[in-house]
Amino acid sequence: MVDDILFHALLLAVLLWLYRTWYWLRPRCRPTTDQTTPKPAQPTQTRSSVPKPFPGLSHKPHCAACEQVSAPGDHTPSAPLPLIPSAHGRPRQVDTSGHFCPHPACRYHGWVRRGNIRANGHPSGQPWRQLQCMACRTYFLETHGTPLHGKHVPAERLVWAVGALAEGLGIRAVARVFEMDPNTVLQWLVEAADHTAALSRYFLHDLHVSQIQLDELIALLSAVKAGEVSDAEAIQRLSRSPHWVWVAIDPVTKLLLSLDIGDRTLEMAQRFVHSVIQILAPGCVPLFLTDGFKEYTTALLTHFGSWVRPPRRQAQGPMPKPRWMPLPQLLYAQVVKSYRRRHVVRVHHRGVFGTLDRITLRLAAHGWQINTAFIERVNLTIRQHVAAVGRRVITLCKHEAGIRQQLALYHVYYNFCLPHASLRQPLLQPEPTNGSGSTKQWRPRTPAMAAGLSDHVWTLREVLLYRVPPWPQPQEL
Ligand SMILES: [Zn+2]
């Protein structure tokens, strides 16, 4: 009887011990058996659902461009000079208000709409008008300082050739069409690019922008798509000379704010974000949308941050060190796309600075949601219009500088010359067309018009003939 009870007790103890050992071993065995299930999805989910507040940095991140700017170099005169009245009281026939005296020694140098420029007519039957500054009495041509100055070819030929470059024809193709030497075409491109870069700098400043989308596109990607080069070859080439085109656009006005080319590095992200900040009005902090490239976070934090002293945790002890924190009004979200075989399989939104709610609210003002569709559309048109980006780099533009020049030309062409379909405005009164076609219903608008930088669609001839003043002119003049 006693043996029976002892046996039962022992059996129970053994059973309990077995159950305990099984229970302990179970969770330890689990990871080895479950290794095939995808694990990385877990942390991203928790990160997005419970956003941790940004702790701040102990150092302000370094931006090379910021340090260069602090050097003095701005020579904009403070106040414009008095108006010069028209001689003999005779009303002027030719509008010279957009012209300025090009001579640095002249008091009126660089100022427009000061009445100091007189039109003289065409000396010895030249195609270009001669102008005279009444302050310093010197003569100059109306093409002074433009790519058309001193050219012996007909102006139309140069304008068409540059237009063909802006529309996406390569340098060699343009040389064949216009029966010219490719080096001459390259020379024209270089001059046109310098000119359009100056024109962009002149018009794009102190902008008030509510949103900015940033993106980088790779110059060889389309060649891979078209099957012209293999993936392996493309990657090998890219590792040798990576060509990333950096693009910033305001999705509201479709204005291309900045275009640049360089590596996909923090240094380049800093330089690019810096170039975007330069054209914004002081105090303007837009909403930023980018892809998942992590260096944007640092670059935006560098340029939209300030030192904040965190509150003291205890009543006594030393004050905590100040932290470099994003400005409270800075909103920044990333659109992270997961690809499988070049197809988007998942789109994930990540609020980096500011909450997703505030970001969604800002976008809702335009009836939008978080997306980078606008910039992707622009990337496509850049591929179509910039030969070196869209195709294999086989033209004379095989170096970075060549692509940079085509981008500078395209920057102005896109902003000032190309009406954007989504920006067009209905006409109050439909206008009849010259032919027998239907009436004109819409007023075409360019991004520059939508942004209030221009009142009409520019022709490329106008762009190339525009004498860019050396500094921004006050509006009231
Ligand atoms: Zn002068």
Coordinates of C-alpha atoms and ligand atoms in Angstrom, one line a residue:
M1 CA 0.0 0.0 0.0
V2 CA 2.8 2.4 1.0
D3 CA 4.8 1.3 -2.1
D4 CA 1.7 2.1 -4.2
I5 CA 1.4 5.6 -2.9
L6 CA 5.2 6.2 -3.3
F7 CA 5.1 4.9 -6.8
H8 CA 2.2 7.3 -7.7
A9 CA 4.0 10.2 -6.1
L10 CA 7.2 9.4 -8.0
L11 CA 5.2 9.1 -11.3
L12 CA 3.6 12.5 -10.7
A13 CA 7.0 14.0 -10.0
V14 CA 8.5 12.6 -13.1
L15 CA 5.6 13.8 -15.2
L16 CA 5.8 17.3 -13.7
W17 CA 9.6 17.4 -14.4
L18 CA 9.0 16.2 -18.0
Y19 CA 6.4 18.9 -18.5
R20 CA 8.7 21.6 -17.1
T21 CA 11.7 20.6 -19.2
W22 CA 9.5 20.5 -22.3
Y23 CA 8.0 24.0 -21.4
W24 CA 11.5 25.4 -20.9
L25 CA 12.9 24.0 -24.1
R26 CA 10.0 25.0 -26.3
P27 CA 10.8 28.7 -26.7
R28 CA 14.5 28.0 -27.1
C29 CA 13.8 25.7 -30.0
R30 CA 11.4 28.1 -31.7
P31 CA 13.9 30.4 -33.5
T32 CA 15.7 27.5 -35.1
T33 CA 12.5 26.0 -36.5
D34 CA 11.0 29.4 -37.6
Q35 CA 14.1 30.8 -39.4
T36 CA 12.4 30.6 -42.8
T37 CA 9.7 33.2 -42.0
P38 CA 10.6 36.8 -42.9
K39 CA 11.9 38.7 -39.9
P40 CA 12.8 42.2 -41.1
A41 CA 9.2 43.2 -41.4
Q42 CA 8.8 43.2 -37.6
P43 CA 11.1 46.1 -36.6
T44 CA 9.8 48.5 -39.4
Q45 CA 6.3 47.9 -38.3
T46 CA 7.0 48.9 -34.7
R47 CA 9.1 51.8 -35.8
S48 CA 6.3 53.3 -37.9
S49 CA 3.5 52.7 -35.4
V50 CA 5.3 54.1 -32.4
P51 CA 7.5 57.1 -33.6
K52 CA 10.3 57.8 -31.2
P53 CA 11.0 61.6 -30.8
F54 CA 14.2 62.6 -32.4
P55 CA 16.9 62.8 -29.7
G56 CA 18.9 65.6 -31.4
L57 CA 22.6 65.6 -32.2
S58 CA 25.5 66.8 -30.1
H59 CA 27.2 68.4 -33.1
K60 CA 25.8 70.3 -36.0
P61 CA 26.4 68.2 -39.2
H62 CA 29.1 69.6 -41.6
C63 CA 28.1 71.2 -44.9
A64 CA 30.9 72.5 -47.1
A65 CA 28.7 74.8 -49.0
C66 CA 27.5 76.6 -45.8
E67 CA 31.1 77.5 -44.9
Q68 CA 31.8 78.9 -48.4
V69 CA 28.8 81.2 -48.4
S70 CA 29.9 82.9 -45.1
A71 CA 32.8 84.4 -47.0
P72 CA 32.1 88.0 -48.2
G73 CA 31.4 88.2 -52.0
D74 CA 28.1 89.8 -52.3
H75 CA 28.6 93.1 -54.2
T76 CA 24.9 94.1 -54.7
P77 CA 24.8 97.9 -54.3
S78 CA 22.4 99.1 -51.7
A79 CA 20.3 101.7 -53.4
P80 CA 19.5 102.2 -57.1
L81 CA 20.5 105.5 -58.8
P82 CA 18.1 108.3 -59.8
L83 CA 16.2 108.1 -63.1
I84 CA 17.8 109.8 -66.2
P85 CA 15.0 111.7 -68.0
S86 CA 14.7 111.3 -71.8
A87 CA 16.8 113.8 -73.7
H88 CA 14.9 116.6 -75.6
G89 CA 11.6 115.2 -74.0
R90 CA 11.1 113.0 -77.1
P91 CA 9.2 109.8 -76.3
R92 CA 11.4 106.7 -76.9
Q93 CA 10.5 104.4 -79.7
V94 CA 12.4 101.3 -78.7
D95 CA 11.8 99.8 -75.2
T96 CA 15.3 99.6 -73.6
S97 CA 14.0 99.1 -70.0
G98 CA 15.4 95.6 -69.8
H99 CA 18.9 96.7 -70.7
F100 CA 21.7 97.9 -68.4
C101 CA 25.1 99.4 -68.9
P102 CA 27.7 96.6 -69.1
H103 CA 30.7 98.8 -68.1
P104 CA 31.8 98.2 -64.5
A105 CA 33.3 101.7 -64.2
C106 CA 30.0 103.3 -64.9
R107 CA 27.8 104.6 -62.0
Y108 CA 24.8 103.0 -63.7
H109 CA 26.4 99.7 -64.3
G110 CA 24.0 96.7 -63.8
W111 CA 20.8 98.7 -63.1
V112 CA 17.8 98.3 -65.4
R113 CA 14.8 100.7 -65.8
R114 CA 16.9 103.7 -64.9
G115 CA 16.4 105.5 -68.3
N116 CA 20.1 105.6 -69.0
I117 CA 20.0 103.4 -72.1
R118 CA 19.2 104.8 -75.5
A119 CA 18.6 102.7 -78.7
N120 CA 20.6 103.8 -81.7
G121 CA 19.6 101.6 -84.6
H122 CA 21.5 99.1 -86.5
P123 CA 25.1 100.2 -87.3
S124 CA 26.1 99.4 -90.9
G125 CA 23.1 97.1 -91.4
Q126 CA 24.0 94.7 -88.7
P127 CA 21.2 92.5 -87.4
W128 CA 21.5 93.7 -83.8
R129 CA 20.6 97.1 -82.5
Q130 CA 23.3 99.4 -81.0
L131 CA 22.6 100.8 -77.5
Q132 CA 24.2 103.7 -75.6
C133 CA 24.5 104.4 -71.9
M134 CA 23.8 108.1 -71.4
A135 CA 25.7 108.1 -68.1
C136 CA 29.1 107.0 -69.4
R137 CA 28.4 107.6 -73.2
T138 CA 29.7 104.1 -74.2
Y139 CA 28.1 102.0 -77.0
F140 CA 27.3 98.3 -76.9
L141 CA 25.1 95.9 -78.8
E142 CA 21.8 94.5 -77.6
T143 CA 23.3 91.0 -77.5
H144 CA 26.1 92.0 -75.1
G145 CA 26.7 89.3 -72.5
T146 CA 24.4 86.7 -74.3
P147 CA 25.4 83.6 -76.2
L148 CA 24.5 85.3 -79.4
H149 CA 27.1 88.0 -79.0
G150 CA 29.8 88.1 -81.6
K151 CA 28.5 85.0 -83.5
H152 CA 28.9 85.1 -87.3
V153 CA 26.2 82.4 -87.9
P154 CA 22.6 83.6 -88.3
A155 CA 20.9 83.8 -85.0
E156 CA 18.1 81.4 -86.0
R157 CA 20.6 78.7 -86.7
L158 CA 22.1 78.9 -83.2
V159 CA 18.7 79.2 -81.6
W160 CA 17.4 76.1 -83.4
A161 CA 20.6 74.1 -82.6
V162 CA 20.3 74.9 -78.9
G163 CA 16.6 74.2 -79.1
A164 CA 17.4 70.7 -80.5
L165 CA 19.8 70.2 -77.6
A166 CA 17.1 71.3 -75.1
E167 CA 14.6 68.9 -76.7
G168 CA 17.0 65.9 -76.1
L169 CA 19.1 65.5 -79.2
G170 CA 22.7 64.6 -78.6
I171 CA 25.6 66.8 -79.6
R172 CA 26.6 64.6 -82.5
A173 CA 23.0 64.4 -83.8
V174 CA 22.7 68.2 -83.7
A175 CA 26.0 68.5 -85.5
R176 CA 24.7 66.2 -88.3
V177 CA 21.3 67.9 -88.6
F178 CA 22.8 71.4 -88.9
E179 CA 25.9 70.2 -90.8
M180 CA 28.3 71.6 -88.3
D181 CA 31.4 70.5 -86.4
P182 CA 30.5 68.8 -83.1
N183 CA 33.0 70.9 -81.3
T184 CA 31.1 74.1 -82.4
V185 CA 27.9 72.6 -81.1
L186 CA 29.6 71.8 -77.8
Q187 CA 30.9 75.3 -77.6
W188 CA 27.4 76.7 -78.1
L189 CA 26.1 74.3 -75.5
V190 CA 28.7 75.5 -73.0
E191 CA 27.9 79.2 -73.6
A192 CA 24.1 78.6 -73.5
A193 CA 24.5 76.6 -70.3
D194 CA 26.5 79.4 -68.6
H195 CA 23.8 81.9 -69.7
T196 CA 20.8 79.8 -68.6
A197 CA 22.5 79.1 -65.2
A198 CA 22.8 82.8 -64.7
L199 CA 19.2 83.3 -65.8
S200 CA 18.1 80.7 -63.2
R201 CA 20.1 82.3 -60.5
Y202 CA 18.6 85.7 -61.4
F203 CA 15.0 84.5 -61.3
L204 CA 15.0 81.8 -58.7
H205 CA 15.5 83.5 -55.3
D206 CA 13.4 84.3 -52.2
L207 CA 10.8 81.8 -53.2
H208 CA 7.9 80.9 -51.0
V209 CA 7.3 77.2 -51.4
S210 CA 5.0 75.0 -49.3
Q211 CA 6.3 71.6 -50.5
I212 CA 9.5 70.3 -52.1
Q213 CA 10.1 66.8 -53.5
L214 CA 13.6 65.6 -53.8
D215 CA 14.9 62.7 -55.8
E216 CA 18.0 61.3 -57.5
L217 CA 17.9 59.5 -60.8
I218 CA 20.7 57.4 -62.3
A219 CA 21.9 58.4 -65.7
L220 CA 22.3 54.9 -67.0
L221 CA 19.2 53.2 -65.8
S222 CA 17.2 53.7 -69.1
A223 CA 20.1 52.1 -71.0
V224 CA 19.7 49.1 -68.8
K225 CA 16.0 49.0 -69.5
A226 CA 16.4 49.3 -73.2
G227 CA 18.7 46.3 -73.2
E228 CA 21.6 48.3 -74.7
V229 CA 24.0 47.3 -71.9
S230 CA 23.8 44.4 -69.5
D231 CA 23.1 45.0 -65.8
A232 CA 26.6 43.9 -64.9
E233 CA 28.2 46.2 -67.4
A234 CA 26.1 49.1 -66.1
I235 CA 27.0 48.5 -62.5
Q236 CA 30.7 48.2 -63.5
R237 CA 30.5 51.5 -65.3
L238 CA 28.5 53.2 -62.6
S239 CA 31.0 52.1 -59.9
R240 CA 33.7 53.8 -62.1
S241 CA 31.8 57.0 -62.7
P242 CA 28.4 57.3 -61.0
H243 CA 26.1 59.8 -62.5
W244 CA 23.2 60.7 -60.2
V245 CA 21.0 63.5 -61.3
W246 CA 19.6 65.3 -58.2
V247 CA 16.2 66.9 -58.7
A248 CA 14.1 69.2 -56.5
I249 CA 10.7 70.3 -57.6
D250 CA 7.8 72.3 -56.1
P251 CA 4.8 70.0 -56.8
V252 CA 2.3 72.9 -56.6
T253 CA 3.8 75.1 -59.3
K254 CA 5.8 72.3 -60.9
L255 CA 8.8 74.6 -60.7
L256 CA 12.2 72.9 -61.0
L257 CA 14.1 74.4 -58.1
S258 CA 17.4 72.8 -58.5
L259 CA 19.2 70.2 -60.7
D260 CA 22.6 68.9 -60.0
I261 CA 24.8 65.9 -60.8
G262 CA 27.1 64.0 -58.5
D263 CA 27.5 60.8 -56.4
R264 CA 24.9 59.5 -54.1
T265 CA 26.7 60.5 -50.9
L266 CA 26.1 62.6 -47.8
E267 CA 28.4 65.3 -49.1
M268 CA 26.4 65.6 -52.3
A269 CA 23.1 65.5 -50.3
Q270 CA 24.4 68.4 -48.3
R271 CA 25.4 70.4 -51.4
F272 CA 22.1 69.7 -53.1
V273 CA 19.9 70.6 -50.1
H274 CA 22.1 73.7 -49.6
S275 CA 21.4 74.8 -53.2
V276 CA 17.7 74.4 -52.7
I277 CA 17.8 76.4 -49.5
Q278 CA 19.6 79.2 -51.3
I279 CA 16.6 80.0 -53.5
L280 CA 14.0 79.9 -50.7
A281 CA 12.9 83.1 -48.9
P282 CA 14.3 83.5 -45.4
G283 CA 12.2 81.7 -42.9
C284 CA 10.5 79.5 -45.5
V285 CA 10.3 75.9 -44.2
P286 CA 8.5 73.7 -46.7
L287 CA 7.3 70.1 -46.3
F288 CA 9.9 67.8 -47.8
L289 CA 9.2 64.5 -49.5
T290 CA 12.0 62.2 -50.6
D291 CA 12.7 58.5 -51.3
G292 CA 14.3 56.4 -48.6
F293 CA 17.8 57.7 -49.1
K294 CA 19.0 58.2 -45.5
E295 CA 21.4 61.1 -46.1
Y296 CA 18.6 63.5 -46.8
T297 CA 17.7 63.3 -43.1
T298 CA 21.1 64.7 -42.1
A299 CA 21.2 67.2 -44.9
L300 CA 17.7 68.6 -44.0
L301 CA 18.6 68.6 -40.3
T302 CA 21.8 70.6 -41.0
H303 CA 19.9 73.3 -42.9
F304 CA 16.7 73.4 -40.8
G305 CA 18.0 72.9 -37.3
S306 CA 18.8 74.9 -34.2
W307 CA 20.4 74.4 -30.8
V308 CA 17.9 73.4 -28.1
R309 CA 18.8 73.0 -24.4
P310 CA 16.9 70.0 -23.1
P311 CA 15.0 70.5 -19.8
R312 CA 16.8 69.5 -16.6
R313 CA 15.7 66.1 -15.4
Q314 CA 16.6 66.6 -11.7
A315 CA 16.4 69.6 -9.5
Q316 CA 20.1 69.7 -9.0
G317 CA 23.2 68.9 -11.1
P318 CA 24.7 70.4 -14.2
M319 CA 22.5 71.7 -17.0
P320 CA 22.2 69.2 -19.9
K321 CA 24.3 70.0 -23.0
P322 CA 22.3 71.7 -25.9
R323 CA 21.3 69.4 -28.7
W324 CA 21.1 70.2 -32.5
M325 CA 17.4 69.6 -33.2
P326 CA 15.1 70.0 -36.3
L327 CA 13.1 73.2 -36.4
P328 CA 9.6 72.5 -34.9
Q329 CA 7.9 73.6 -38.1
L330 CA 10.0 71.3 -40.3
L331 CA 8.0 68.5 -41.9
Y332 CA 9.7 65.7 -43.6
A333 CA 8.4 62.3 -44.8
Q334 CA 10.0 59.5 -46.8
V335 CA 8.2 57.4 -49.4
V336 CA 10.0 54.1 -49.2
K337 CA 9.3 51.7 -52.1
S338 CA 10.2 48.0 -52.0
Y339 CA 11.1 46.6 -55.4
R340 CA 11.0 43.1 -56.7
R341 CA 12.3 42.6 -60.2
R342 CA 12.0 46.4 -60.9
H343 CA 8.3 46.4 -59.9
V344 CA 7.1 48.2 -56.8
V345 CA 5.7 45.6 -54.4
R346 CA 5.1 47.8 -51.3
V347 CA 5.0 51.5 -50.6
H348 CA 5.7 52.6 -47.0
H349 CA 5.5 56.1 -45.6
R350 CA 7.8 57.2 -42.8
G351 CA 7.4 60.5 -41.0
V352 CA 10.9 61.6 -40.1
F353 CA 10.4 65.1 -38.8
G354 CA 7.0 66.2 -37.7
T355 CA 4.1 63.7 -37.3
L356 CA 2.5 61.9 -40.2
D357 CA -0.8 63.6 -39.1
R358 CA 0.7 67.1 -39.6
I359 CA 2.2 66.0 -42.9
T360 CA -1.1 64.6 -44.1
L361 CA -2.9 67.8 -43.1
R362 CA -0.4 69.9 -45.2
L363 CA -0.9 67.7 -48.2
A364 CA -4.7 67.7 -47.8
A365 CA -4.8 71.4 -48.6
H366 CA -4.1 70.3 -52.2
G367 CA -6.2 67.2 -52.0
W368 CA -3.1 65.1 -52.0
Q369 CA -1.6 62.2 -50.1
I370 CA 2.0 61.4 -49.5
N371 CA 3.6 60.4 -52.8
T372 CA 6.5 61.3 -55.0
A373 CA 4.6 60.9 -58.3
F374 CA 5.3 64.4 -59.5
I375 CA 9.0 64.1 -59.3
E376 CA 8.9 60.7 -60.9
R377 CA 7.0 62.3 -63.8
V378 CA 9.7 65.0 -64.0
N379 CA 12.4 62.4 -64.0
L380 CA 10.8 60.9 -67.1
T381 CA 10.8 64.2 -68.9
I382 CA 14.4 64.8 -67.9
R383 CA 15.3 61.5 -69.5
Q384 CA 13.5 62.6 -72.7
H385 CA 15.1 66.0 -72.8
V386 CA 18.6 65.5 -71.7
A387 CA 20.4 63.2 -74.1
A388 CA 23.2 62.2 -71.8
V389 CA 20.8 61.2 -69.0
G390 CA 18.3 59.3 -71.2
R391 CA 20.6 57.3 -73.2
R392 CA 24.0 55.7 -73.2
V393 CA 26.6 58.4 -72.6
I394 CA 28.2 58.3 -76.0
T395 CA 28.3 61.9 -77.0
L396 CA 31.0 64.4 -76.4
C397 CA 29.3 64.9 -73.1
K398 CA 30.7 61.8 -71.5
H399 CA 32.1 63.8 -68.6
E400 CA 30.2 65.1 -65.7
A401 CA 30.6 68.7 -66.9
G402 CA 28.9 68.0 -70.2
I403 CA 25.8 66.6 -68.5
R404 CA 25.8 69.5 -66.1
Q405 CA 25.6 71.9 -69.1
Q406 CA 22.7 70.0 -70.7
L407 CA 20.9 70.1 -67.3
A408 CA 21.5 73.8 -66.9
L409 CA 19.9 74.4 -70.3
Y410 CA 17.0 72.1 -69.6
H411 CA 16.4 73.7 -66.2
V412 CA 15.5 77.0 -67.9
Y413 CA 13.8 75.4 -70.8
Y414 CA 11.5 73.4 -68.5
N415 CA 10.7 76.3 -66.2
F416 CA 10.2 79.1 -68.7
C417 CA 9.5 77.6 -72.2
L418 CA 7.5 74.4 -71.7
P419 CA 3.8 74.9 -70.8
H420 CA 2.7 72.3 -68.3
A421 CA -0.6 70.5 -69.1
S422 CA -1.7 70.5 -65.4
L423 CA -1.1 74.2 -65.0
R424 CA -3.2 75.5 -67.9
Q425 CA -6.0 77.9 -67.2
P426 CA -9.4 78.1 -68.9
L427 CA -9.9 81.2 -71.0
L428 CA -12.9 83.4 -70.1
Q429 CA -13.6 83.9 -73.8
P430 CA -12.6 81.2 -76.2
E431 CA -10.2 82.6 -78.8
P432 CA -10.6 81.7 -82.5
T433 CA -7.5 80.1 -84.1
N434 CA -5.9 81.2 -87.4
G435 CA -6.9 78.1 -89.3
S436 CA -10.2 76.2 -89.4
G437 CA -9.6 74.3 -86.1
S438 CA -11.6 74.5 -83.0
T439 CA -11.4 77.6 -80.8
K440 CA -8.7 78.1 -78.2
Q441 CA -10.1 77.2 -74.8
W442 CA -7.0 77.2 -72.6
R443 CA -4.2 79.6 -71.6
P444 CA -1.0 77.7 -71.5
R445 CA 1.1 78.2 -68.4
T446 CA 4.7 77.4 -67.6
P447 CA 6.0 76.5 -64.1
A448 CA 7.6 80.0 -64.0
M449 CA 4.3 81.6 -64.6
A450 CA 2.6 79.5 -61.9
A451 CA 5.3 80.6 -59.5
G452 CA 4.8 84.3 -60.4
L453 CA 8.3 84.6 -61.9
S454 CA 7.1 85.4 -65.5
D455 CA 3.9 86.5 -67.2
H456 CA 4.2 84.7 -70.5
V457 CA 5.6 81.5 -72.2
W458 CA 9.2 82.3 -73.2
T459 CA 10.7 81.3 -76.6
L460 CA 14.2 79.9 -76.6
R461 CA 15.3 82.9 -78.6
E462 CA 14.0 85.2 -75.8
V463 CA 15.9 83.1 -73.3
L464 CA 19.2 83.3 -75.3
L465 CA 18.8 87.1 -75.9
Y466 CA 17.9 87.9 -72.3
R467 CA 20.6 90.1 -70.8
V468 CA 20.8 88.9 -67.3
P469 CA 21.5 91.8 -64.9
P470 CA 24.4 91.1 -62.4
W471 CA 22.1 91.3 -59.4
P472 CA 18.4 91.0 -58.5
Q473 CA 16.6 94.3 -59.3
P474 CA 14.1 95.8 -56.8
Q475 CA 10.5 95.1 -57.7
E476 CA 9.3 98.7 -57.4
L477 CA 11.6 100.0 -60.2
Ligands
ZN1 ZN 27.3 103.3 -68.4

